[in-house]
Short mmCIF file of N, CA and C in Angstrom, two decimals:
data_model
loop_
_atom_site.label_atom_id
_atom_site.label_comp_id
_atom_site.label_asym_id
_atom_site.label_seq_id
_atom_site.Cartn_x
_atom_site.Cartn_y
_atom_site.Cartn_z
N UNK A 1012 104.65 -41.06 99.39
CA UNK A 1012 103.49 -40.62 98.83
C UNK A 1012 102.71 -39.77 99.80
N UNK A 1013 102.89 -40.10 101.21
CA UNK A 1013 102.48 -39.46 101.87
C UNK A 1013 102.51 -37.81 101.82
N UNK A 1014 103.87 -38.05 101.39
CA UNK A 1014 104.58 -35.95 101.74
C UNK A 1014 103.79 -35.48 100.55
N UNK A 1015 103.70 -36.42 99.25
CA UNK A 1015 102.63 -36.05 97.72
C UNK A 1015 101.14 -35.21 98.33
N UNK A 1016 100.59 -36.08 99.23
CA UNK A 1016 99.34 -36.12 99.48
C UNK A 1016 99.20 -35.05 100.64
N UNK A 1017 100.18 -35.07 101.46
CA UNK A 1017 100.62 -34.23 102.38
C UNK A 1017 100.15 -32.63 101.68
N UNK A 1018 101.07 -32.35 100.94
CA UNK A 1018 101.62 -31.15 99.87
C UNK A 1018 100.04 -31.00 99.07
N UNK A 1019 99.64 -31.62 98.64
CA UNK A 1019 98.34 -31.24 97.87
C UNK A 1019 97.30 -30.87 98.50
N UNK A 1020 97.03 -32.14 99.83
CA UNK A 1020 95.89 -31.60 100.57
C UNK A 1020 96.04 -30.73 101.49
N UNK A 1021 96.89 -30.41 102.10
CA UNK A 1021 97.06 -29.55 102.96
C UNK A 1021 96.96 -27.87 102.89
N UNK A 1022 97.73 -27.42 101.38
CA UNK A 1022 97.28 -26.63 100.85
C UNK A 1022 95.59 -26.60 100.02
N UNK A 1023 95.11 -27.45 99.83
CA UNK A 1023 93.66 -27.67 99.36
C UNK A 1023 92.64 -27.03 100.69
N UNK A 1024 93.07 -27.90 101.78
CA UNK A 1024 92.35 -27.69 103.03
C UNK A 1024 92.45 -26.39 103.41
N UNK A 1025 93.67 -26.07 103.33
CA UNK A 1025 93.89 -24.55 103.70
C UNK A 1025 93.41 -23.52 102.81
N UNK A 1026 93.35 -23.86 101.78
CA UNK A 1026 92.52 -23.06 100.74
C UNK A 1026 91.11 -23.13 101.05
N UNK A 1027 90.70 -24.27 101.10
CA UNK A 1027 89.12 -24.18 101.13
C UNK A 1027 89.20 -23.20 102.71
N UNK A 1028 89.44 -23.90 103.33
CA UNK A 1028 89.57 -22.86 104.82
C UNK A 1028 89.78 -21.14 104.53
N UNK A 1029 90.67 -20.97 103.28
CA UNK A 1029 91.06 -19.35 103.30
C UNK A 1029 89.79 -19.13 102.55
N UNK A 1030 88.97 -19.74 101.82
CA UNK A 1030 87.92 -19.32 100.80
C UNK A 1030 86.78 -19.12 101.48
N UNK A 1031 86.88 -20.18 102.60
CA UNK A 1031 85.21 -20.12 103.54
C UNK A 1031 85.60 -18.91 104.60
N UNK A 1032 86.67 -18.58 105.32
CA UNK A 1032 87.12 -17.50 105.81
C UNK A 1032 87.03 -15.94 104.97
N UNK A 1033 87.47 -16.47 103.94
CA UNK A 1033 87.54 -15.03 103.05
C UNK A 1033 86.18 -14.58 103.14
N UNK A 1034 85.23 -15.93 102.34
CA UNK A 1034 84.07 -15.45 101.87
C UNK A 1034 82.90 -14.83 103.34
N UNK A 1035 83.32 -15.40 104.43
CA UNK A 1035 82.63 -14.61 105.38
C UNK A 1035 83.04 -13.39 105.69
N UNK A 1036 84.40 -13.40 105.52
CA UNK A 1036 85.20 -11.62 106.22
C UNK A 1036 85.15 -10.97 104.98
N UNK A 1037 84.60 -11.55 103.89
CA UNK A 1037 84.36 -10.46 102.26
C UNK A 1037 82.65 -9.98 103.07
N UNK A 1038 82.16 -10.74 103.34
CA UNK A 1038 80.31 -10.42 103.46
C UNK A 1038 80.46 -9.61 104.66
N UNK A 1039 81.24 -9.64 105.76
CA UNK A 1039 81.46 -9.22 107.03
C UNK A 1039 81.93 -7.73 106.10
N UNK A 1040 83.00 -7.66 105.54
CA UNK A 1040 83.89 -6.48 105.38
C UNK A 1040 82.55 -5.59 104.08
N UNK A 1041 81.86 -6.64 103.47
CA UNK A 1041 81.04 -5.68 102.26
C UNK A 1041 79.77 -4.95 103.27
N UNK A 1042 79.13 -5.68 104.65
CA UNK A 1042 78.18 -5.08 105.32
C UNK A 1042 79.41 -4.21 106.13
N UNK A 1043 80.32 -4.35 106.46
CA UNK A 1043 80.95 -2.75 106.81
C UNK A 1043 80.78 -1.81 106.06
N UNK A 1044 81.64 -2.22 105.34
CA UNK A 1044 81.11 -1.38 104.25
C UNK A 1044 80.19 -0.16 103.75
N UNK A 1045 79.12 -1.00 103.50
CA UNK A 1045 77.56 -0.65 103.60
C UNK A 1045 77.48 0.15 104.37
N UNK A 1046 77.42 -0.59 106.11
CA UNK A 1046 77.09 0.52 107.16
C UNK A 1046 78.47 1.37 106.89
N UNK A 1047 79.38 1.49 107.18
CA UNK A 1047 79.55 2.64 106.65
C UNK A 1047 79.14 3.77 106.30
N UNK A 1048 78.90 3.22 104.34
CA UNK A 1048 78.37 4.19 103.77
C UNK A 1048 76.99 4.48 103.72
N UNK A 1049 76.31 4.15 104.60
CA UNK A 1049 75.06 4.16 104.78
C UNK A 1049 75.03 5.68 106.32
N UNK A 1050 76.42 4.70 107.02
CA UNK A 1050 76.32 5.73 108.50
C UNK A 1050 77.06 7.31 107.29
N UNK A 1051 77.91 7.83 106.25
CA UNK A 1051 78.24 8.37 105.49
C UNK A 1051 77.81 9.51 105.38
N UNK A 1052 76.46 8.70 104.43
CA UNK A 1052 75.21 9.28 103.57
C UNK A 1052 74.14 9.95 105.24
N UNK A 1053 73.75 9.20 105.75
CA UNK A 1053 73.35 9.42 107.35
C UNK A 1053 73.90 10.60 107.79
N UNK A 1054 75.45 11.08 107.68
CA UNK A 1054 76.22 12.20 108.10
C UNK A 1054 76.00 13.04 107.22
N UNK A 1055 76.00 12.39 105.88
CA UNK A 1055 76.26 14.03 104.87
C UNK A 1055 74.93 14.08 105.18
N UNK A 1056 73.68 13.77 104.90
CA UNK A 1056 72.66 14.39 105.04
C UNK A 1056 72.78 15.27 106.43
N UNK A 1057 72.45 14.40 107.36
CA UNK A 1057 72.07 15.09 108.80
C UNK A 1057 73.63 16.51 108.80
N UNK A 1058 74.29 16.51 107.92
CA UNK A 1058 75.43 17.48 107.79
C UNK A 1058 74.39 18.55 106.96
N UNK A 1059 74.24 18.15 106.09
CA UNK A 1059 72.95 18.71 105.11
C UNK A 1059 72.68 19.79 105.65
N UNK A 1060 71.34 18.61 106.27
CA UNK A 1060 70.34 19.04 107.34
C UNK A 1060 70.44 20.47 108.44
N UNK A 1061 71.65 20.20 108.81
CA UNK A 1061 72.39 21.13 109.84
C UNK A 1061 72.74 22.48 108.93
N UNK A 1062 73.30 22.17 107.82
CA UNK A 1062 73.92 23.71 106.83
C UNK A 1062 72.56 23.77 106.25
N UNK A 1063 71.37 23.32 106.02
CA UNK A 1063 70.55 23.79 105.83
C UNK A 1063 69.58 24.63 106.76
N UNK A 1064 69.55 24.18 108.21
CA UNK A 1064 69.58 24.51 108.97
C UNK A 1064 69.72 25.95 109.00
N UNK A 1065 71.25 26.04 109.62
CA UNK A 1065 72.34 27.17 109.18
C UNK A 1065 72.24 28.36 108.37
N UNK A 1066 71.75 27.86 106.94
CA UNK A 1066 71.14 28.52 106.06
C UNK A 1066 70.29 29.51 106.38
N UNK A 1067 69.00 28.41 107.08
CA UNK A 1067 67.73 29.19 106.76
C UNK A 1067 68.08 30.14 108.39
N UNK A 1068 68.83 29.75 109.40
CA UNK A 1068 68.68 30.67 110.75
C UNK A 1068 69.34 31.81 109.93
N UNK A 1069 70.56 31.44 108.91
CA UNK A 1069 71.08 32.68 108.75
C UNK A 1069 70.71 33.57 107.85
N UNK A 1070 69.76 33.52 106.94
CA UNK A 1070 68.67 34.10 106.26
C UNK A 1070 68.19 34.80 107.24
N UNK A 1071 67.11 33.91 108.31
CA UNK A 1071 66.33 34.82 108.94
C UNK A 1071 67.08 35.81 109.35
N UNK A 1072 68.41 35.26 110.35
CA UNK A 1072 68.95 36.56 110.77
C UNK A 1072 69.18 37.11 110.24
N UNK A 1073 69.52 36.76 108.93
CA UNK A 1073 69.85 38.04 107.71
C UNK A 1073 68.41 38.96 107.59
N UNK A 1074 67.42 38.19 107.17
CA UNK A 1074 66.45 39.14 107.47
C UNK A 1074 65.93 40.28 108.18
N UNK A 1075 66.41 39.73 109.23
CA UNK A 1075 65.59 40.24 110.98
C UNK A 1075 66.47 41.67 110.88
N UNK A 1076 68.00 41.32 110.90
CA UNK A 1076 68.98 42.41 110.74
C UNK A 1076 68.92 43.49 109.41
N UNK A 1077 67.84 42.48 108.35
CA UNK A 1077 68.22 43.60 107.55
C UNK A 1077 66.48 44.34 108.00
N UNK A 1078 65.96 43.91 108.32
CA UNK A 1078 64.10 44.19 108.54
C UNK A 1078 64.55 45.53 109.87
N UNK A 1079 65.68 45.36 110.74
CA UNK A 1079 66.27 45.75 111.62
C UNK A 1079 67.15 47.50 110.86
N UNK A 1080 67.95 47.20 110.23
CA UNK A 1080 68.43 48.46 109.71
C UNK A 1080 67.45 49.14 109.03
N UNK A 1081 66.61 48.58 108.29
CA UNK A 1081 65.27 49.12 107.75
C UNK A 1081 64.41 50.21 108.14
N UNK A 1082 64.34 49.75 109.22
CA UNK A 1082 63.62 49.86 110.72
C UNK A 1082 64.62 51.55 111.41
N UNK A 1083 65.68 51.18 111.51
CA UNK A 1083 66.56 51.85 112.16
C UNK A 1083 66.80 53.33 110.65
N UNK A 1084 66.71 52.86 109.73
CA UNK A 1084 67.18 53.71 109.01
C UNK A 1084 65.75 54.42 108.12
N UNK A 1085 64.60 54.20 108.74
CA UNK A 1085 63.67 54.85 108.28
C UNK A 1085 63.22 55.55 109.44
N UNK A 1086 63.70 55.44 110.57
CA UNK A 1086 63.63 56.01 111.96
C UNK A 1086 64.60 57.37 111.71
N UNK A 1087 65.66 57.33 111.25
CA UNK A 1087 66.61 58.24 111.18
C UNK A 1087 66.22 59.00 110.16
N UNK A 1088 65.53 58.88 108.94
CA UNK A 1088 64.53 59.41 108.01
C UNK A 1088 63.39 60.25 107.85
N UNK A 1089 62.45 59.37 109.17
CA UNK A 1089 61.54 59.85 109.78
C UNK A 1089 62.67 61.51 110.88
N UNK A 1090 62.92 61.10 111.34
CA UNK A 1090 64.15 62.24 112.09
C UNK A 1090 64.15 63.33 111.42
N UNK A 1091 65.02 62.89 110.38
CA UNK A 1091 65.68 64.19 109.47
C UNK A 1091 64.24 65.02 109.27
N UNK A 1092 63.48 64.17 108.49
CA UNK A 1092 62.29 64.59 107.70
C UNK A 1092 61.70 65.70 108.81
N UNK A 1093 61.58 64.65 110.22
CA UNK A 1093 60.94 66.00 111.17
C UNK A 1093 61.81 66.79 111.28
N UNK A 1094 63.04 67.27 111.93
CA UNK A 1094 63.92 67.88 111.80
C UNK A 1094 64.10 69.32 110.79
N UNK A 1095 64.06 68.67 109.80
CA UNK A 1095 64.17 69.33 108.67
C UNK A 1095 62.54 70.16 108.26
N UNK A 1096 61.60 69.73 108.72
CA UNK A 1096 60.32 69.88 108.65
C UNK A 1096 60.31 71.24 109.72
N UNK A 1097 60.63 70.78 111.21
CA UNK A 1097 60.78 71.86 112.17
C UNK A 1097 61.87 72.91 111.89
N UNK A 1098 63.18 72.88 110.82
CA UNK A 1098 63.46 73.63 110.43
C UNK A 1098 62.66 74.74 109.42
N UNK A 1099 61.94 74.14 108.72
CA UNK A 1099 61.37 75.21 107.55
C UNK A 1099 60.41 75.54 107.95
N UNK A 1100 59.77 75.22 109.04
CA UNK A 1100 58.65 75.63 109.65
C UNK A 1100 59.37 76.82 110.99
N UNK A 1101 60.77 77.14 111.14
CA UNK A 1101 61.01 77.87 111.87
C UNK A 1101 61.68 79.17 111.18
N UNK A 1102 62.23 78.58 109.93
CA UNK A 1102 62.33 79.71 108.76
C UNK A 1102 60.78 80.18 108.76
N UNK A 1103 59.77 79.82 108.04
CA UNK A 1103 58.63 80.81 107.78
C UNK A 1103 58.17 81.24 109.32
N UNK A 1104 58.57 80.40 110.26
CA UNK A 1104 58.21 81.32 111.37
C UNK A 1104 58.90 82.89 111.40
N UNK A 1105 59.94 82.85 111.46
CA UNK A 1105 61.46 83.68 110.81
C UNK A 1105 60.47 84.70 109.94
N UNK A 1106 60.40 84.15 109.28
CA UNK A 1106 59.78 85.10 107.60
C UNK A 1106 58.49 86.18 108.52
N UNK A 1107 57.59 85.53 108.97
CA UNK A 1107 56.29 86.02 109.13
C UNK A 1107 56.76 86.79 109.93
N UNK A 1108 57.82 86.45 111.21
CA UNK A 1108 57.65 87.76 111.87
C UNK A 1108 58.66 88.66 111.34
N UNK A 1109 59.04 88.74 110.53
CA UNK A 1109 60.05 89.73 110.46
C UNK A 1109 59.42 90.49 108.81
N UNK A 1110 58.59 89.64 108.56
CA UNK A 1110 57.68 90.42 107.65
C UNK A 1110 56.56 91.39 108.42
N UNK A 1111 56.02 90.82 109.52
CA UNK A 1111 55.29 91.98 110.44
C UNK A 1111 56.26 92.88 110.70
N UNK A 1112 57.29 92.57 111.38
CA UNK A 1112 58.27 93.88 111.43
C UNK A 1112 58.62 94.48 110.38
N UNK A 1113 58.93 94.51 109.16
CA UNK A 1113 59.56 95.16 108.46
C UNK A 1113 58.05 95.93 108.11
N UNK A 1114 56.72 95.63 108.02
CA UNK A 1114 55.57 96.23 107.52
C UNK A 1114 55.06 97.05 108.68
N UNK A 1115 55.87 96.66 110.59
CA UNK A 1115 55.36 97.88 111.00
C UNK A 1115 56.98 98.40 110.96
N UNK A 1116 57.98 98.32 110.75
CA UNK A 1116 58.59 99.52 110.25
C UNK A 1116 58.58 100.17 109.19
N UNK A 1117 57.89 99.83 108.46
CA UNK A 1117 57.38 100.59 107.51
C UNK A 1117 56.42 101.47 107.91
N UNK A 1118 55.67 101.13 108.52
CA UNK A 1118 54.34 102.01 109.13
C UNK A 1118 55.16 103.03 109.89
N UNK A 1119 55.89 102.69 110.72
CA UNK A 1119 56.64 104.04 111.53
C UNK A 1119 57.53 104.45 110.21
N UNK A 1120 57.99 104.31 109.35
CA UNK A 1120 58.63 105.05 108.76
C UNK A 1120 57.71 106.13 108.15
N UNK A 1121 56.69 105.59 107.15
CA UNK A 1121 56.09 106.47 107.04
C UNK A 1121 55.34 107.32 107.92
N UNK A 1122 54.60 107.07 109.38
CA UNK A 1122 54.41 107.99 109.89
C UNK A 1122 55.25 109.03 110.17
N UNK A 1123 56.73 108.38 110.65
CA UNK A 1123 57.66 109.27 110.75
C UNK A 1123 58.35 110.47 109.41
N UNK A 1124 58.19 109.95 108.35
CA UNK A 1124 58.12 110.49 107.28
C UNK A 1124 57.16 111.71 107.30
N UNK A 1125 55.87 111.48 107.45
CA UNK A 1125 54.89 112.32 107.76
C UNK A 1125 54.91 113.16 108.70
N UNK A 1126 55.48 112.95 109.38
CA UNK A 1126 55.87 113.85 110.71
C UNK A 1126 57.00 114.59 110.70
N UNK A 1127 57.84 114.37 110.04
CA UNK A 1127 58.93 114.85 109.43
C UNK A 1127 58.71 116.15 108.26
N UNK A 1128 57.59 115.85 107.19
CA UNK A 1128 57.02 116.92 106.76
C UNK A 1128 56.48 117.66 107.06
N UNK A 1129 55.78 117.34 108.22
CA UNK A 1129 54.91 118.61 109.07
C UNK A 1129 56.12 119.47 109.82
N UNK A 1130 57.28 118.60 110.28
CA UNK A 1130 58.15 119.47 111.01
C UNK A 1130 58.41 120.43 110.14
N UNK A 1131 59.09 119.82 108.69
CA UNK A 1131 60.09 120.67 107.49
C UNK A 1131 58.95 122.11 107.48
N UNK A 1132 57.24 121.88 107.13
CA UNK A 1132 56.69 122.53 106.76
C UNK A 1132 56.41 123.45 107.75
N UNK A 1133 56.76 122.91 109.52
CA UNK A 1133 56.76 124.13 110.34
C UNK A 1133 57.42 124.85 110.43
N UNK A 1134 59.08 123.93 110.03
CA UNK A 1134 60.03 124.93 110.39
C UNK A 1134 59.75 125.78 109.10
N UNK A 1135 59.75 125.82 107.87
CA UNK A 1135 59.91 126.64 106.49
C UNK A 1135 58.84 128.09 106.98
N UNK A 1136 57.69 126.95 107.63
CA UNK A 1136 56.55 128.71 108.20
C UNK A 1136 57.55 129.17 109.17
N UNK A 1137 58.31 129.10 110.20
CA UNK A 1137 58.73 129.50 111.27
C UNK A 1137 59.79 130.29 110.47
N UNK A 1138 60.83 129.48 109.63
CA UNK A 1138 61.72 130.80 108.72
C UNK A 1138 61.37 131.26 108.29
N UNK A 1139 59.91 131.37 107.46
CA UNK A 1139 59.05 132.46 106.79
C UNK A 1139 58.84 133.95 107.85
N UNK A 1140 58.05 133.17 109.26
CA UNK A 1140 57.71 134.35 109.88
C UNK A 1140 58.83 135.28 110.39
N UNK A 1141 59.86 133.96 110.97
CA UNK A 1141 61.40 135.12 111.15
C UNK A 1141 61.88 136.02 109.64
N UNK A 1142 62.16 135.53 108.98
CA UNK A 1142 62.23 136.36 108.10
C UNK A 1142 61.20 137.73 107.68
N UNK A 1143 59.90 137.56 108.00
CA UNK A 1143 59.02 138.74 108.23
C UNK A 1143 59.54 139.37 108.97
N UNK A 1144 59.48 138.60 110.36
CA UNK A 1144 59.78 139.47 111.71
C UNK A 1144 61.00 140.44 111.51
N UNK A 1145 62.35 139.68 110.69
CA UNK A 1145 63.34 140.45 110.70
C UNK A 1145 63.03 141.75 109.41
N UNK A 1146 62.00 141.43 108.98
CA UNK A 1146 61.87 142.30 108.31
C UNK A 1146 61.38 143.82 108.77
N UNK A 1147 60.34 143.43 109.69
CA UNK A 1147 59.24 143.96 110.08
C UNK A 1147 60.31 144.76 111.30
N UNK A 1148 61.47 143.83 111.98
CA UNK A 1148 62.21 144.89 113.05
C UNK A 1148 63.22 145.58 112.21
N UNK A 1149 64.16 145.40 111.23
CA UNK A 1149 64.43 146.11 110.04
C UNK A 1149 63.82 147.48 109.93
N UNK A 1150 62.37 147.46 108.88
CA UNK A 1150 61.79 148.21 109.03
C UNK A 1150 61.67 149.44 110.28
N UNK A 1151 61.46 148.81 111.44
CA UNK A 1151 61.08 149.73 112.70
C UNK A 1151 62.33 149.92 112.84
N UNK A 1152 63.30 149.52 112.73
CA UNK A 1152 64.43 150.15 113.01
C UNK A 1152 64.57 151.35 111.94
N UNK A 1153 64.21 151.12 110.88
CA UNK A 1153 64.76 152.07 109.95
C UNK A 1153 63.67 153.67 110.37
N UNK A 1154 62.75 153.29 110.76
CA UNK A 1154 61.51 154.16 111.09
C UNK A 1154 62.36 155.02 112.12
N UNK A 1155 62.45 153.95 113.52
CA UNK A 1155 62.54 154.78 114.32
C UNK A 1155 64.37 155.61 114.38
N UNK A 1156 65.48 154.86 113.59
CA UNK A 1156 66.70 155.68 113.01
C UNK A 1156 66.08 157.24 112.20
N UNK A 1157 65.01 156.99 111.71
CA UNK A 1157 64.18 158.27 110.83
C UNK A 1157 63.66 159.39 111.66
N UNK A 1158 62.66 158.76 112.82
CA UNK A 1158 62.14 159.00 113.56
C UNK A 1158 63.26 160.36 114.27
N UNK A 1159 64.68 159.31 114.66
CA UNK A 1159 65.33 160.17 115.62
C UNK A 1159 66.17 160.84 114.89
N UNK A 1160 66.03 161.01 113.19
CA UNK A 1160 66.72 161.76 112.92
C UNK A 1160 65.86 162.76 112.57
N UNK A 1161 64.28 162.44 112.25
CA UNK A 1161 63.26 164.00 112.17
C UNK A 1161 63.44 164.53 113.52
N UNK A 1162 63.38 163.90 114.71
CA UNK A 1162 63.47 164.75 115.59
C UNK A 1162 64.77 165.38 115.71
N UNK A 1163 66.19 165.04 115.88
CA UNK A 1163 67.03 166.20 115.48
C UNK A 1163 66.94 167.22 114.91
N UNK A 1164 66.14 166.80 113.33
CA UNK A 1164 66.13 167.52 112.55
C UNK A 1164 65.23 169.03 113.09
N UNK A 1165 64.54 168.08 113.78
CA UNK A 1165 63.12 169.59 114.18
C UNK A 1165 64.29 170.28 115.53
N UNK A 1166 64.76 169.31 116.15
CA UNK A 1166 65.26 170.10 117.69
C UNK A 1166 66.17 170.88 116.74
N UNK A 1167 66.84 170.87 115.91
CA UNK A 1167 68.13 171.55 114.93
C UNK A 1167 67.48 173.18 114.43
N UNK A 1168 66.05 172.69 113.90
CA UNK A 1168 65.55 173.59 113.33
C UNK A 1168 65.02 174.67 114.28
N UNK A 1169 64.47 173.71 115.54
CA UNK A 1169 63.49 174.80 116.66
C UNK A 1169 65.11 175.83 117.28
N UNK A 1170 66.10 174.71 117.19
CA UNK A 1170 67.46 175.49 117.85
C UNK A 1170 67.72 176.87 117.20
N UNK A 1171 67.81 176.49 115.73
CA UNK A 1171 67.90 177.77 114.60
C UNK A 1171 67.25 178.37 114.62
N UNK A 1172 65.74 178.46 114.95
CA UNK A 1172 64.93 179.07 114.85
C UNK A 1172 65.29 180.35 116.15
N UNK A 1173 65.04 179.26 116.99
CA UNK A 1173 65.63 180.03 118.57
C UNK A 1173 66.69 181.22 118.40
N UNK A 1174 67.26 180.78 118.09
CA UNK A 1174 68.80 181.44 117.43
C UNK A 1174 68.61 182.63 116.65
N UNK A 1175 67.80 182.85 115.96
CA UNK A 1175 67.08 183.46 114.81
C UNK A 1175 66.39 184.32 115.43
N UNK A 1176 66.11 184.22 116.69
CA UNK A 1176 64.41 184.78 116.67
C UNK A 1176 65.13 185.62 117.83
N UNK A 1177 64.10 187.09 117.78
CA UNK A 1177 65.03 187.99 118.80
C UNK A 1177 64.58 187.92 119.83
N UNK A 1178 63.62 187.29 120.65
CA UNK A 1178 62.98 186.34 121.73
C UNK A 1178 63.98 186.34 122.08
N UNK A 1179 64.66 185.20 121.88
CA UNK A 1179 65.71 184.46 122.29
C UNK A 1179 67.12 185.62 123.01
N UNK A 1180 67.16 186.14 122.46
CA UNK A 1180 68.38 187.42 122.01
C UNK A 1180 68.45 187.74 123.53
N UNK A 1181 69.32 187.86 124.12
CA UNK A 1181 69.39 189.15 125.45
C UNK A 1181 69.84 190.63 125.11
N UNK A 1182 68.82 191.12 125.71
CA UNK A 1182 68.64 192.78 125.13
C UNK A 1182 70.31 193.26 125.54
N UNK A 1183 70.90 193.97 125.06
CA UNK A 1183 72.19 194.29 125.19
C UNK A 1183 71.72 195.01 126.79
N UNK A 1184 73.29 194.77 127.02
CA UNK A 1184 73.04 195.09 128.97
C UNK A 1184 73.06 196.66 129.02
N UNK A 1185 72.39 197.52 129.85
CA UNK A 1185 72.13 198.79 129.80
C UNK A 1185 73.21 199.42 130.10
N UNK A 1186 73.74 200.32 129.34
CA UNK A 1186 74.54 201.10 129.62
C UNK A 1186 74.54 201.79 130.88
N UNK A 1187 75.68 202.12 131.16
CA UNK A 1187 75.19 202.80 132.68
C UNK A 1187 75.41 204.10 132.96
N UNK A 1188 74.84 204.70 133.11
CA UNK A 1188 74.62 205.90 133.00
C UNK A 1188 76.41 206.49 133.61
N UNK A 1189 76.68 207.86 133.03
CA UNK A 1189 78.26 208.50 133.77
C UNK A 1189 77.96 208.06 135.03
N UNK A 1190 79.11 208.55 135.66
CA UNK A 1190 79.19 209.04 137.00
C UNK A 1190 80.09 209.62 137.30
#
């Protein structure tokens, strides 16, 4: 009866023993547990915390960088703008003077123009008067061709006359007496 009593209680004892064991390493293993998921929740947050963190530095820097190209690319804007400003301001510089020039070459043109007509109109008097002049030595030429042909004409006539006239004549040479 013994091995009966043996066999029943022994496993009884050992049971109650595995039940009072269990039930502390169940309360032991459920506050693991817990902390655990308590240390978990502790991580995901403070994990959170950190990518939130993360977040907001990388916003700002997103910001800063974009407040930064902003910055940089209204600088390069500002640039052009002057740039482009000192260009069209070096065109009408361009313009104005080359509009004074073209208005005093205009002014010398027309003076020169004007001066140019006084020449045409000197030279046209100057071929006017040569053309007199050649007229006028023409003329005296023709006068004095006249001139030297009345005088032939008279030396021709005073010759004939001469000729004519018994003045002129040598008395026939005297005979000379016999001898």
């Amino acid at each position: 009866m013994k091995a009966r009593i043996f066999y029943i209680v022994v496993p009884i004892v050992l049971m109650v023993a595995f039940l009072f064991f269990h039930g502390s390493e169940k309360q032991r293993i459920i506050a693991d547990e817990e902390a655990k998921r308590v240390a978990k929740d502790a991580e995901e947050t403070r994990q959170m915390k950190e990518k939130a963190e993360l977040r907001e530095k990388a916003r700002v820097e997103a910001e800063k960088r974009d407040a930064e190209r902003k910055a940089e690319e209204e600088r390069k804007r500002l640039a052009k703008k002057k740039e482009f400003d000192d260009a069209i301001k070096a065109i009408e510089n361009d313009r104005d003077r080359f509009t004074a020039d073209l208005n005093q070459y205009k002014q010398e043109s027309a003076d020169l123009e004007k001066e140019l007509d006084a020449l045409r109109e000197k030279r046209q008097g100057v071929s006017r008067s040569l053309i007199e002049m050649n007229k006028e030595i023409a003329q005296a030429m023709i006068a004095r061709n006249t001139a030297e042909l009345e005088v032939h004409r008279y030396a021709e006539m005073v010759a004939q006359k001469a000729n004519e006239s018994s003045l002129t004549k040598l008395p026939p040479p005297p005979t000379t007496a016999a001898k």
